[in-house]
Coordinates of C-alpha atoms in Angstrom, one line a residue:
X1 CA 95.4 147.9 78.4
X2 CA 97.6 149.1 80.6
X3 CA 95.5 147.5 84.0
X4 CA 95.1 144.0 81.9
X5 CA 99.5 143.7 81.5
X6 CA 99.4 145.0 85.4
X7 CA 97.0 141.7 86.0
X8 CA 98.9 139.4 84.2
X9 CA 102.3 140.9 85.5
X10 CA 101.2 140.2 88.8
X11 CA 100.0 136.8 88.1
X12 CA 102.9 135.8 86.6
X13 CA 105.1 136.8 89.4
X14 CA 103.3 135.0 92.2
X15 CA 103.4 131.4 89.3
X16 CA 107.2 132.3 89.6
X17 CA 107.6 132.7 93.5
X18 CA 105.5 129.7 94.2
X19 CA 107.4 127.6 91.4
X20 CA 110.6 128.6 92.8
X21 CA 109.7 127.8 96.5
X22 CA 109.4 124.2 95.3
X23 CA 112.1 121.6 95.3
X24 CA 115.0 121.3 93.9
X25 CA 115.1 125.2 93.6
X26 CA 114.3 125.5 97.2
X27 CA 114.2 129.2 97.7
X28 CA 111.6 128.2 100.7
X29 CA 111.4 132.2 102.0
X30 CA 109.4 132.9 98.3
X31 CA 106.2 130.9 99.9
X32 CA 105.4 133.9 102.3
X33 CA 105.0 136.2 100.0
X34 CA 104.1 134.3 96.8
X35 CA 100.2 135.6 97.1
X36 CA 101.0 138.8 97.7
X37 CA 100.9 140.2 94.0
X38 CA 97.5 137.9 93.3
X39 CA 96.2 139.7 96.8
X40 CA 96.8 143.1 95.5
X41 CA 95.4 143.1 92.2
X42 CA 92.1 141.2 92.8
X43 CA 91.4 143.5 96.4
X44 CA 89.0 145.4 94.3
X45 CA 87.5 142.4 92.1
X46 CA 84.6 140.3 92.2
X47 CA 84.6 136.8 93.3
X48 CA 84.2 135.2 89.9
X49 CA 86.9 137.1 88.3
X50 CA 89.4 136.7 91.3
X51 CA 88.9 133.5 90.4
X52 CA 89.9 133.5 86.6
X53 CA 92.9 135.4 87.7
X54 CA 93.9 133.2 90.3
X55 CA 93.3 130.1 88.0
X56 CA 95.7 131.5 85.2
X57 CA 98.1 131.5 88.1
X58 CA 97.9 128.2 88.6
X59 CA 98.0 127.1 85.3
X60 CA 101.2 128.4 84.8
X61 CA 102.5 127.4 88.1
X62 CA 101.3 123.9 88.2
X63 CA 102.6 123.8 84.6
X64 CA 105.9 124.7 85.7
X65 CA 106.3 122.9 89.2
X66 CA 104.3 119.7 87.9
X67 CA 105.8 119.5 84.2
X68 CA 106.5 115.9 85.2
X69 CA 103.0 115.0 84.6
X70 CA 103.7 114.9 81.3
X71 CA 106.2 112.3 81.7
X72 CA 103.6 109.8 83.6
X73 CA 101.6 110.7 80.9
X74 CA 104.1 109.3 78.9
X75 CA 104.8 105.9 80.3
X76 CA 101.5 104.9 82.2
X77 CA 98.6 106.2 79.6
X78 CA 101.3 105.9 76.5
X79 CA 101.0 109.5 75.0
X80 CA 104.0 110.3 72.2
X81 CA 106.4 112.7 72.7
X82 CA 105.7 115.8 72.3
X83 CA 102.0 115.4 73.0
X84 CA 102.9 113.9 76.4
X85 CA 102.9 118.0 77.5
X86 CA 99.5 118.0 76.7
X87 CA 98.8 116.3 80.0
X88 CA 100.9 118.3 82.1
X89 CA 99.1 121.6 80.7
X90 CA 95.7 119.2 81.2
X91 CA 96.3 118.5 84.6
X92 CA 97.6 122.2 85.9
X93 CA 94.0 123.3 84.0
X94 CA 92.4 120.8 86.8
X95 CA 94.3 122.0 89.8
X96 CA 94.2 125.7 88.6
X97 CA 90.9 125.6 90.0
X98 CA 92.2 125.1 93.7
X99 CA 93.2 128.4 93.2
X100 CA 90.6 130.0 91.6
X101 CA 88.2 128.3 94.4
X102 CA 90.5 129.8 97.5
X103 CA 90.8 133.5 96.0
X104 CA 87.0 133.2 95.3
X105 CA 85.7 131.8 98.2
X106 CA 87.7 134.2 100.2
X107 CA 86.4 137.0 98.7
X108 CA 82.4 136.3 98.9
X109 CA 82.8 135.6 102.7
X110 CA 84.8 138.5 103.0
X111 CA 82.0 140.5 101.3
X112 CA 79.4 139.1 103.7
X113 CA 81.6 138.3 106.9
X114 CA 83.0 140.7 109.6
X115 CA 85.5 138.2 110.3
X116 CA 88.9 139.5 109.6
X117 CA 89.9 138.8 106.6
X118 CA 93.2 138.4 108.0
X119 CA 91.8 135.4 109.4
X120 CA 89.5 134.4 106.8
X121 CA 92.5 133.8 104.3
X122 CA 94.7 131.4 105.6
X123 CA 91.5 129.6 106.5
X124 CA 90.1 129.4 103.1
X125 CA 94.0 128.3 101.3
X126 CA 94.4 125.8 104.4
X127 CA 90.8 124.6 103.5
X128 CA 90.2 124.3 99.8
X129 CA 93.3 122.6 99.5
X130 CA 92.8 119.9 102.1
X131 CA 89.5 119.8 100.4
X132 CA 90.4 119.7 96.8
X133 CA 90.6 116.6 94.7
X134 CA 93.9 116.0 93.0
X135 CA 95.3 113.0 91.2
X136 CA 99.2 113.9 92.8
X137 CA 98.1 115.6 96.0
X138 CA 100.3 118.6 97.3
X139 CA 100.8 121.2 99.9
X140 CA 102.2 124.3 99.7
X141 CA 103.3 123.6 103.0
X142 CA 105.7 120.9 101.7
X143 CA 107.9 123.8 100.2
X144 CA 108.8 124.5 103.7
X145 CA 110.6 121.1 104.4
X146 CA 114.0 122.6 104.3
X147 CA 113.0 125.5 107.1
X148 CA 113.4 123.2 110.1
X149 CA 112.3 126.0 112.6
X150 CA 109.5 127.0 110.9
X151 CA 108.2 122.7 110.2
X152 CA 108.5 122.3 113.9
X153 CA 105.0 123.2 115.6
X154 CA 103.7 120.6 112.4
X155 CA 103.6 117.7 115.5
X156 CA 100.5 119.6 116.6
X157 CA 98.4 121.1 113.5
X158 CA 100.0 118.5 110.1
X159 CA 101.2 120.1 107.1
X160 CA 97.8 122.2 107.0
X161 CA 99.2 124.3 109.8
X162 CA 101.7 125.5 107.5
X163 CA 99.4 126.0 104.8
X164 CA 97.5 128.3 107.3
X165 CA 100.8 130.2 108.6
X166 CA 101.9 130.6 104.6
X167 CA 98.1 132.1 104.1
X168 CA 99.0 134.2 107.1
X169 CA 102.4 135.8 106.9
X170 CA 101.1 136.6 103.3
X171 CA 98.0 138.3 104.2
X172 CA 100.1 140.4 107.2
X173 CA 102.6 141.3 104.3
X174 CA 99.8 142.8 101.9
X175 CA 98.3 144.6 104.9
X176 CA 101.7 146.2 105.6
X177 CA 102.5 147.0 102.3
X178 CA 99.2 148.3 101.9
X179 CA 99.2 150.6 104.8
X180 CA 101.9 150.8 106.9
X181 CA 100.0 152.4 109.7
X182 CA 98.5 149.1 110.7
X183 CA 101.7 147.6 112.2
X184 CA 101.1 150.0 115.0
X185 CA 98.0 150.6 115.0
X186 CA 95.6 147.9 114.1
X187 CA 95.5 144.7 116.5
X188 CA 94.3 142.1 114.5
X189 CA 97.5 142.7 112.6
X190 CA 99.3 142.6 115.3
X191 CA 97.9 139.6 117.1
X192 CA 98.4 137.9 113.6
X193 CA 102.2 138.9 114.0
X194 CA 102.3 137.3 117.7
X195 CA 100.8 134.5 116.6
X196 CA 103.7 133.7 114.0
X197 CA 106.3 135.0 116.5
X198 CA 104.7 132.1 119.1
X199 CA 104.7 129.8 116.1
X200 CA 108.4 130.9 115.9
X201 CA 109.7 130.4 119.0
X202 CA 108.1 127.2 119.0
X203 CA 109.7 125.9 116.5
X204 CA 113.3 127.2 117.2
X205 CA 113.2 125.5 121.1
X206 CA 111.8 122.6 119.7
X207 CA 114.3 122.0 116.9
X208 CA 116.9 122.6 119.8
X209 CA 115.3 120.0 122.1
X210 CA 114.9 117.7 119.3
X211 CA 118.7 118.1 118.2
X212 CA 120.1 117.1 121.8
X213 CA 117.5 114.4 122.1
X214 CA 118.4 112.7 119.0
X215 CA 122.2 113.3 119.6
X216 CA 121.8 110.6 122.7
X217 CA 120.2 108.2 120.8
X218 CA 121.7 104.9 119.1
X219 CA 122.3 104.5 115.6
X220 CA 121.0 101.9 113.5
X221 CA 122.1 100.7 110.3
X222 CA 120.0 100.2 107.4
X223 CA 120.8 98.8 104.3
X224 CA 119.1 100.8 101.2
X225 CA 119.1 99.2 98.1
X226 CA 118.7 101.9 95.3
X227 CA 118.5 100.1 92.1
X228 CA 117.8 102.6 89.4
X229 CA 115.7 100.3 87.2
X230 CA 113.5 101.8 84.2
X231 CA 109.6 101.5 85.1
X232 CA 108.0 99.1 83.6
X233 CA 104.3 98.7 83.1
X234 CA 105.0 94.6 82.2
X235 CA 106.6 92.3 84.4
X236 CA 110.2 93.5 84.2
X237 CA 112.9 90.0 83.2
X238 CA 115.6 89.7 85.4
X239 CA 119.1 91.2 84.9
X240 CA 121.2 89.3 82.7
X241 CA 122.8 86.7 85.2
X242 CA 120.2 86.3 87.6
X243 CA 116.7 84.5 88.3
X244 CA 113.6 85.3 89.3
X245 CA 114.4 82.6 92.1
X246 CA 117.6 84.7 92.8
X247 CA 117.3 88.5 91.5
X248 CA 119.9 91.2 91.6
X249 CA 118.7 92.6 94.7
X250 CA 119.6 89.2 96.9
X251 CA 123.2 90.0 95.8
X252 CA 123.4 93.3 96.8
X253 CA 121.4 92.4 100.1
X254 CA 124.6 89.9 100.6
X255 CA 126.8 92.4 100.2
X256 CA 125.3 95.0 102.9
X257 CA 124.9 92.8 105.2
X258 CA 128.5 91.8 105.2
X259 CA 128.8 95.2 106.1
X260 CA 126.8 94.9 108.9
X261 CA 122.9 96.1 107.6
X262 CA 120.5 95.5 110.0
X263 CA 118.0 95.4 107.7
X264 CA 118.0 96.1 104.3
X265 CA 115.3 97.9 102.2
X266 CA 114.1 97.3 98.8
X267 CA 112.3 99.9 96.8
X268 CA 109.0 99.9 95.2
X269 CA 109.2 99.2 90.9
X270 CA 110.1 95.3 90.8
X271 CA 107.9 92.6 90.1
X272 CA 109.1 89.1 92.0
X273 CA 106.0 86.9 92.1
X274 CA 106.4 85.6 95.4
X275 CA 102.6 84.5 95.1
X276 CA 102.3 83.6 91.6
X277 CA 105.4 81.4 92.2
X278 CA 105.9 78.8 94.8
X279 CA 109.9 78.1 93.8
X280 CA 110.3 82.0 93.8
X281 CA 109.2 82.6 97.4
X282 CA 111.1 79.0 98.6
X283 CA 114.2 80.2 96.9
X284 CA 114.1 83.7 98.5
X285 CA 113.5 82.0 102.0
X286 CA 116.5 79.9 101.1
X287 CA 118.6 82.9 100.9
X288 CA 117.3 84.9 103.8
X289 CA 118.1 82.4 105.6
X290 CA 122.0 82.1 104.5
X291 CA 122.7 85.9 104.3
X292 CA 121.0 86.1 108.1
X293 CA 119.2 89.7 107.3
X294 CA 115.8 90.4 107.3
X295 CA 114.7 92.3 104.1
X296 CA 111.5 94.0 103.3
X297 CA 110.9 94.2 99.6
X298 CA 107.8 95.4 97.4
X299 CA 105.9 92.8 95.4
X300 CA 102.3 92.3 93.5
X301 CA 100.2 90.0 95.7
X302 CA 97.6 87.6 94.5
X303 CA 95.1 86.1 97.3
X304 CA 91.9 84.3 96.8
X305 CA 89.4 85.9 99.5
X306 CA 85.9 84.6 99.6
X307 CA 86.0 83.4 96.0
X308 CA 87.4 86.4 94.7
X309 CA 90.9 86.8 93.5
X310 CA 92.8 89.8 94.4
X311 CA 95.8 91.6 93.9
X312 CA 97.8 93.9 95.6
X313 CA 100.5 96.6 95.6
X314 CA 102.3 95.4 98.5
X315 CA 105.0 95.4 101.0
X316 CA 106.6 92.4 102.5
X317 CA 109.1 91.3 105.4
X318 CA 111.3 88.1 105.4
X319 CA 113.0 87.5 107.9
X320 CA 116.1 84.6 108.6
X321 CA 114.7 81.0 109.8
X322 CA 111.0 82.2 109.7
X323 CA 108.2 80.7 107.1
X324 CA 105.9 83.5 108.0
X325 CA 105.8 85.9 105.3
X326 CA 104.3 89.4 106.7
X327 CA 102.5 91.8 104.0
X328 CA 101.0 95.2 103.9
X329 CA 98.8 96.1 100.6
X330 CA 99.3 99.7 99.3
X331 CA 95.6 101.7 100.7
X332 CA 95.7 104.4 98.8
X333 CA 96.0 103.5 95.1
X334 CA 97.0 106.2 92.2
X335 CA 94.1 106.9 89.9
X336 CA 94.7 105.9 86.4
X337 CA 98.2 104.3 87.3
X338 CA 97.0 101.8 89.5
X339 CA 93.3 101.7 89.4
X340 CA 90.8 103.3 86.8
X341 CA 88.3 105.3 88.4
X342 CA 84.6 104.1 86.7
X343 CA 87.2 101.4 85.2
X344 CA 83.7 99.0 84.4
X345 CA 82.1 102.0 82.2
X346 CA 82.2 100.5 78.4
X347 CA 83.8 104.2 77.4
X348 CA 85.9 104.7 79.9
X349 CA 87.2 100.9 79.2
X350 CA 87.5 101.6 75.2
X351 CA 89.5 105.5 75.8
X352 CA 92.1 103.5 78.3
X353 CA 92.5 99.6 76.4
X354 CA 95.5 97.7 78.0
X355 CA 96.5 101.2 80.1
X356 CA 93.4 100.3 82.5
X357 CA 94.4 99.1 85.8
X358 CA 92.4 97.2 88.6
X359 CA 94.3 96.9 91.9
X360 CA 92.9 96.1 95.0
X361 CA 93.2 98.1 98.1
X362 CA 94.2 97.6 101.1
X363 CA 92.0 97.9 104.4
X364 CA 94.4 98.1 107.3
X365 CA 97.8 99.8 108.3
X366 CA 100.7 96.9 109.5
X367 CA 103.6 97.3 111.5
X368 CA 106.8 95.1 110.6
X369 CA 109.0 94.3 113.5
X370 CA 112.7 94.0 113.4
X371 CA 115.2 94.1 115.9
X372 CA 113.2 96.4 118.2
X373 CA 112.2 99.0 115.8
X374 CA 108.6 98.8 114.7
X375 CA 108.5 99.5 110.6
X376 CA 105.5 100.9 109.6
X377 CA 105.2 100.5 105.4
X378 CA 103.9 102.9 103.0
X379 CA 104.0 102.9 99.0
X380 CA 104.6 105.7 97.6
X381 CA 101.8 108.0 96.7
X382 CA 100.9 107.1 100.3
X383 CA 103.2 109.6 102.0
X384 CA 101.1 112.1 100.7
X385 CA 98.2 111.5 102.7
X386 CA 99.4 113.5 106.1
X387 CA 96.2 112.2 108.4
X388 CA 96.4 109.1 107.2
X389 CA 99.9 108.2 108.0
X390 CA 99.1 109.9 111.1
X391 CA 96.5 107.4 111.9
X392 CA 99.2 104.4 111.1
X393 CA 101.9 105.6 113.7
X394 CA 98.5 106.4 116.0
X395 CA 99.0 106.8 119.6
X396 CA 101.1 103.9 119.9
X397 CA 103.9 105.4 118.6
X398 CA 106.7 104.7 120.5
X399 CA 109.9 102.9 118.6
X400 CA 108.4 103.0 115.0
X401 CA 109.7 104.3 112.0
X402 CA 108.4 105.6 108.9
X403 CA 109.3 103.8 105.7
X404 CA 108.2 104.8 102.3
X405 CA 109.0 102.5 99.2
X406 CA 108.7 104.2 96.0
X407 CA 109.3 103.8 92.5
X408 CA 109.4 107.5 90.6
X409 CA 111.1 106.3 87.4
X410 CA 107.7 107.2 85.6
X411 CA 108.4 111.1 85.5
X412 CA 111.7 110.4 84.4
X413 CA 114.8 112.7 85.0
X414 CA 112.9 115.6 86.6
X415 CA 112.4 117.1 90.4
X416 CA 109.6 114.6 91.2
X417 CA 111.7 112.6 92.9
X418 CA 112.9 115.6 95.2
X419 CA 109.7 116.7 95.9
X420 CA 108.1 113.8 96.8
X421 CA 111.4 113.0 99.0
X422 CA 110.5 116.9 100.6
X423 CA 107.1 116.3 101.2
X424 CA 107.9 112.9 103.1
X425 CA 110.1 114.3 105.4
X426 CA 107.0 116.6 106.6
X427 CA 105.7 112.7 108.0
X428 CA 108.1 112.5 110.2
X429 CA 108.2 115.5 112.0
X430 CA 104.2 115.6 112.3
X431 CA 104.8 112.0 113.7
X432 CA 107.9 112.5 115.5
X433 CA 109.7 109.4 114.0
X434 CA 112.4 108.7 112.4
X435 CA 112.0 108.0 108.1
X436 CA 113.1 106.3 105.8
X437 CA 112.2 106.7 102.1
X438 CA 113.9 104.3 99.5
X439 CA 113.5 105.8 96.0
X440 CA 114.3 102.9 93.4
X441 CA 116.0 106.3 91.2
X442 CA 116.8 108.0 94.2
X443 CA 117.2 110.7 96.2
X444 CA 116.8 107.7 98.5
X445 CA 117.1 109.4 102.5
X446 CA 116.6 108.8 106.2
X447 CA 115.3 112.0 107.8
X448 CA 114.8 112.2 111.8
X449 CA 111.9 113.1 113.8
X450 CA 112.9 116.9 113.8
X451 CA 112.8 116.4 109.7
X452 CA 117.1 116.9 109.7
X453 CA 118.7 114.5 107.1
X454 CA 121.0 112.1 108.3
X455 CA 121.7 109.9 105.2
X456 CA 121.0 111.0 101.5
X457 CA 122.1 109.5 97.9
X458 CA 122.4 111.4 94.7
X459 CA 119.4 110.5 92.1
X460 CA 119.2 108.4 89.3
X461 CA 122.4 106.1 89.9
X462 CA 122.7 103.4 90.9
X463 CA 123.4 103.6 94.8
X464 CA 123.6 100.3 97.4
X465 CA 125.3 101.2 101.1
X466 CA 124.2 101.5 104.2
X467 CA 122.5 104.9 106.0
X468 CA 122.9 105.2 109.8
X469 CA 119.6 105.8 111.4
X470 CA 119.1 107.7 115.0
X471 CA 116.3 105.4 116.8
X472 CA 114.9 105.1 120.6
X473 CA 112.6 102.8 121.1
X474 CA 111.1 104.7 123.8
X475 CA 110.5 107.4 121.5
X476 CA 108.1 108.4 119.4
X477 CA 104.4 109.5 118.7
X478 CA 103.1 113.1 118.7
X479 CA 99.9 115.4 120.0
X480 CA 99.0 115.1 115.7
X481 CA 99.2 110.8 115.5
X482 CA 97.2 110.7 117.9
X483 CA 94.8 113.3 116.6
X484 CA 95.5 113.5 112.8
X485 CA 92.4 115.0 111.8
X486 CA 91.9 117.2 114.4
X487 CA 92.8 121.1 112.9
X488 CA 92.5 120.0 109.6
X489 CA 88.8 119.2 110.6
X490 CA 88.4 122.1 112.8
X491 CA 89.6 124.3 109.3
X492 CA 87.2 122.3 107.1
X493 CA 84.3 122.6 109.7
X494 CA 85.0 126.6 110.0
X495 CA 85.7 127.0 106.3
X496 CA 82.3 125.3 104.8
X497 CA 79.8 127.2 108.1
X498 CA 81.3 130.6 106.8
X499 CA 80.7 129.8 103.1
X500 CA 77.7 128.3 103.9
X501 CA 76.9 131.6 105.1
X502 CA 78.7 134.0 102.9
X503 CA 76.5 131.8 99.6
X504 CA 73.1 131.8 101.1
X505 CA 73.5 135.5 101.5
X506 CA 74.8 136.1 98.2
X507 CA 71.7 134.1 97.1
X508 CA 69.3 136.1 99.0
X509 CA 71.2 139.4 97.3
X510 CA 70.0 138.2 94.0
X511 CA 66.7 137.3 94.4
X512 CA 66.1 140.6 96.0
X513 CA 68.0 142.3 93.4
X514 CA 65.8 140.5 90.3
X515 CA 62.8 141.5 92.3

């Protein structure tokens, strides 16, 4: 009895260090040692029943950090309160098993592998979870955000280089604290040690050169229009007052650029119709043209391409005395919220009803140009996918700038907001470009390339005014845009050989065994 409440003790603390390393909490230090209890009491298991242990641990941390789930749950599939939690606990039961599958995969190599399992760890979190399938994809890296020395070297490996230096520094604490001896006398440990002290120093001159880089640049200023509007599956009316032809949003964009916006940004969460209608998009042209400030707003998108009608979750640029209308449609479109996954199975159609979407995607990155800077859009969910992005601001990255457009008012008053705000800040340093991420309920920010705030709003109020931005157009680009997949590949590539490995031995065990 006594080892079962020592288990779930343990468990339960590492759910609480991980859940607390999380925005808005913050406590960032918690991440390198947040394994550390799960790595002592499943040392002496086997594989399968590390993994149920490491599974509850996810449950209940994933419950915790992720309770917001329920919220979408709530808006987008339409589940009552109270039953929306039922969703949140459903979906940390799915992504439990990305930590079942990284304690247990580590454990059968380790078993069959001389490879240090120093090593072997951090491979196998960095691995599964670049690997692993989630509907809201995370890091663990992304807790870092706020520890700008230790986010720098991420312009080389991506976020999964801090997933591997978390697994690290974790696994070099559990050897310590299991023998003490090996800080002076084993050197795997202490090459493991040198290699986060190089990952250290790193960091700490780059953040310096970064600093007094940036503190010679210009300053832009961008208008950020942060609007606080309720989701809204439907086609949300206009405020009362205003037009489709002329929204709230063209009256604020006045107002900012009286104050001297260079551009002005619209979040993601409004329906216009630009495309559905044709007095909409000449009215809006009409106005761009008097206020003199190019925006870029979010807007559904209807196009007839090769017979076939589409729609799109896009962004768009207008710009003063121009008819050319420049649009980016959304690539990477939320499962269930924005597309149905097997949406033309007859079941699948009957369990959804009217809460079935069908969006089309994308095929290309864009680049808006204004005034010298070189926007490049994202929507979103989009800022989660770190190679990706990479890809957009590829090795022509000189004078672009990051810009998310999101609308979070579907997990209501929560930290979503903040952590998808953390986790987008991690772009811009792997990219080394400045950000800027417009939240429709805020925080809405602009971050620089070394991932340092320099403008920030308070959530869920309304907030219009105008964030100054450091930008060099000369600037820009990193070692990881121009190789975005390259260590997270090389991980993947290592990971699946030694499991490959590690699994046909196991196999051959058995047979032998049965015989």
């Amino acid at each position: 009895m006594k080892a079962r409440f020592y288990v779930l003790g343990s468990s339960l603390l590492s759910s609480l260090l991980l859940f607390l390393a999380f925005a808005p909490y913050n406590y960032y230090l918690f991440l390198f040692v947040a394994f550390v209890p799960l790595l002592v009491v499943t040392e002496n298991m086997k594989p399968l029943k590390a993994y149920l242990v490491a599974a509850f641990t996810g449950i209940v941390a994933i419950s915790f950090g992720f309770y917001w789930v329920g919220n979408w749950g709530n808006y987008v599939l339409g589940i009552p309160k109270p039953w929306h939690h039922v969703v949140t606990v459903g979906y940390a039961f799915v992504v439990s098993h990305l930590f079942g599958l990284v304690f247990a995969a580590f454990y059968l190599i380790k078993e069959r592998s001389s490879t240090a399992p120093l090593i072997l760890f951090p491979i196998c979190l960095a691995a599964v979870t670049s690997i692993f399938p989630m509907v809201f994809p995370f890091t663990f890296g992304s807790g870092l955000s706020y520890f700008l020395t230790f986010i720098q070297p991420i312009d080389i490996t991506g976020v999964y280089g801090l997933d591997f230096m978390i697994g690290l520094v974790n696994y070099l604490v559990f050897m310590g604290l299991k023998n003490k001896e090996v800080i002076k006398k084993d050197g795997v440990w202490q090459a493991g040690a040198c290699l986060v002290t190089l990952w250290l120093v790193y960091g700490i001159g780059s953040l310096a050169h970064w600093d007094e880089k940036i503190a010679t640049w210009e300053s832009r200023s961008i208008g950020m229009v942060q609007t606080n509007r309720p989701a809204s599956l439907g086609r949300p009316r206009p405020e009362p007052g205003f037009t489709r032809e002329k929204p709230y949003e063209l009256m604020l964009t006045d107002r900012l650029s009286k104050m001297g916006a260079e551009v002005v940004v619209w979040p993601e969460g409004k329906f216009f119709g630009l495309s559905f209608w044709p007095q909409v998009a000449k009215s809006f042209h009409s106005e761009i043209d008097r206020i003199g400030t190019p925006i870029i707003f979010h807007d559904t998108v209807r196009e007839v391409l090769m017979g076939q009608r589409k729609h799109y979750n896009s962004s768009l640029i207008m710009r003063p005395k121009m008819s050319l209308l420049e649009t980016y449609h959304k690539m990477q479109l939320v499962p269930f919220g924005e597309y149905t996954p097997f949406g033309d199975n007859a079941l699948v159609k009957w369990a959804l009803g009217n809460y079935a979407s069908s969006l089309d995607a994308g095929t290309q990155h864009k680049t808006f140009e204004v005034k010298g800077m070189r926007f490049v859009p994202k929507l979103c969910y989009e800022s989660q996918f770190s190679s990706q992005l990479g890809s957009a601001i590829g090795a022509d990255g000189k004078g672009k700038v990051l810009l998310v457009q999101s609308q979070d008012g579907w997990y209501g008053k929560s930290n979503q907001p903040e952590q998808h705000m953390a986790s987008s800040v991690l772009r811009a340093v792997e990219n080394r470009v400045p950000l800027i991420h417009v939240i429709n309920n805020g925080s809405s920010a602009i971050a620089g390339p070394q991932g340092r705030y320099y403008y920030k709003t308070r959530p869920f109020e309304e907030v219009n005014s105008i964030g100054m931005m450091p930008f060099d157009q000369n600037s820009g680009g990193s070692f990881f845009s121009e190789n975005p997949y390259l260590f997270v590949g090389a991980i993947r590539f290592v990971f699946i050989l030694y499991f490959l490995v590690a699994f046909k031995d196991w196999l051959l065990s058995r047979r032998k065994h049965e015989a």
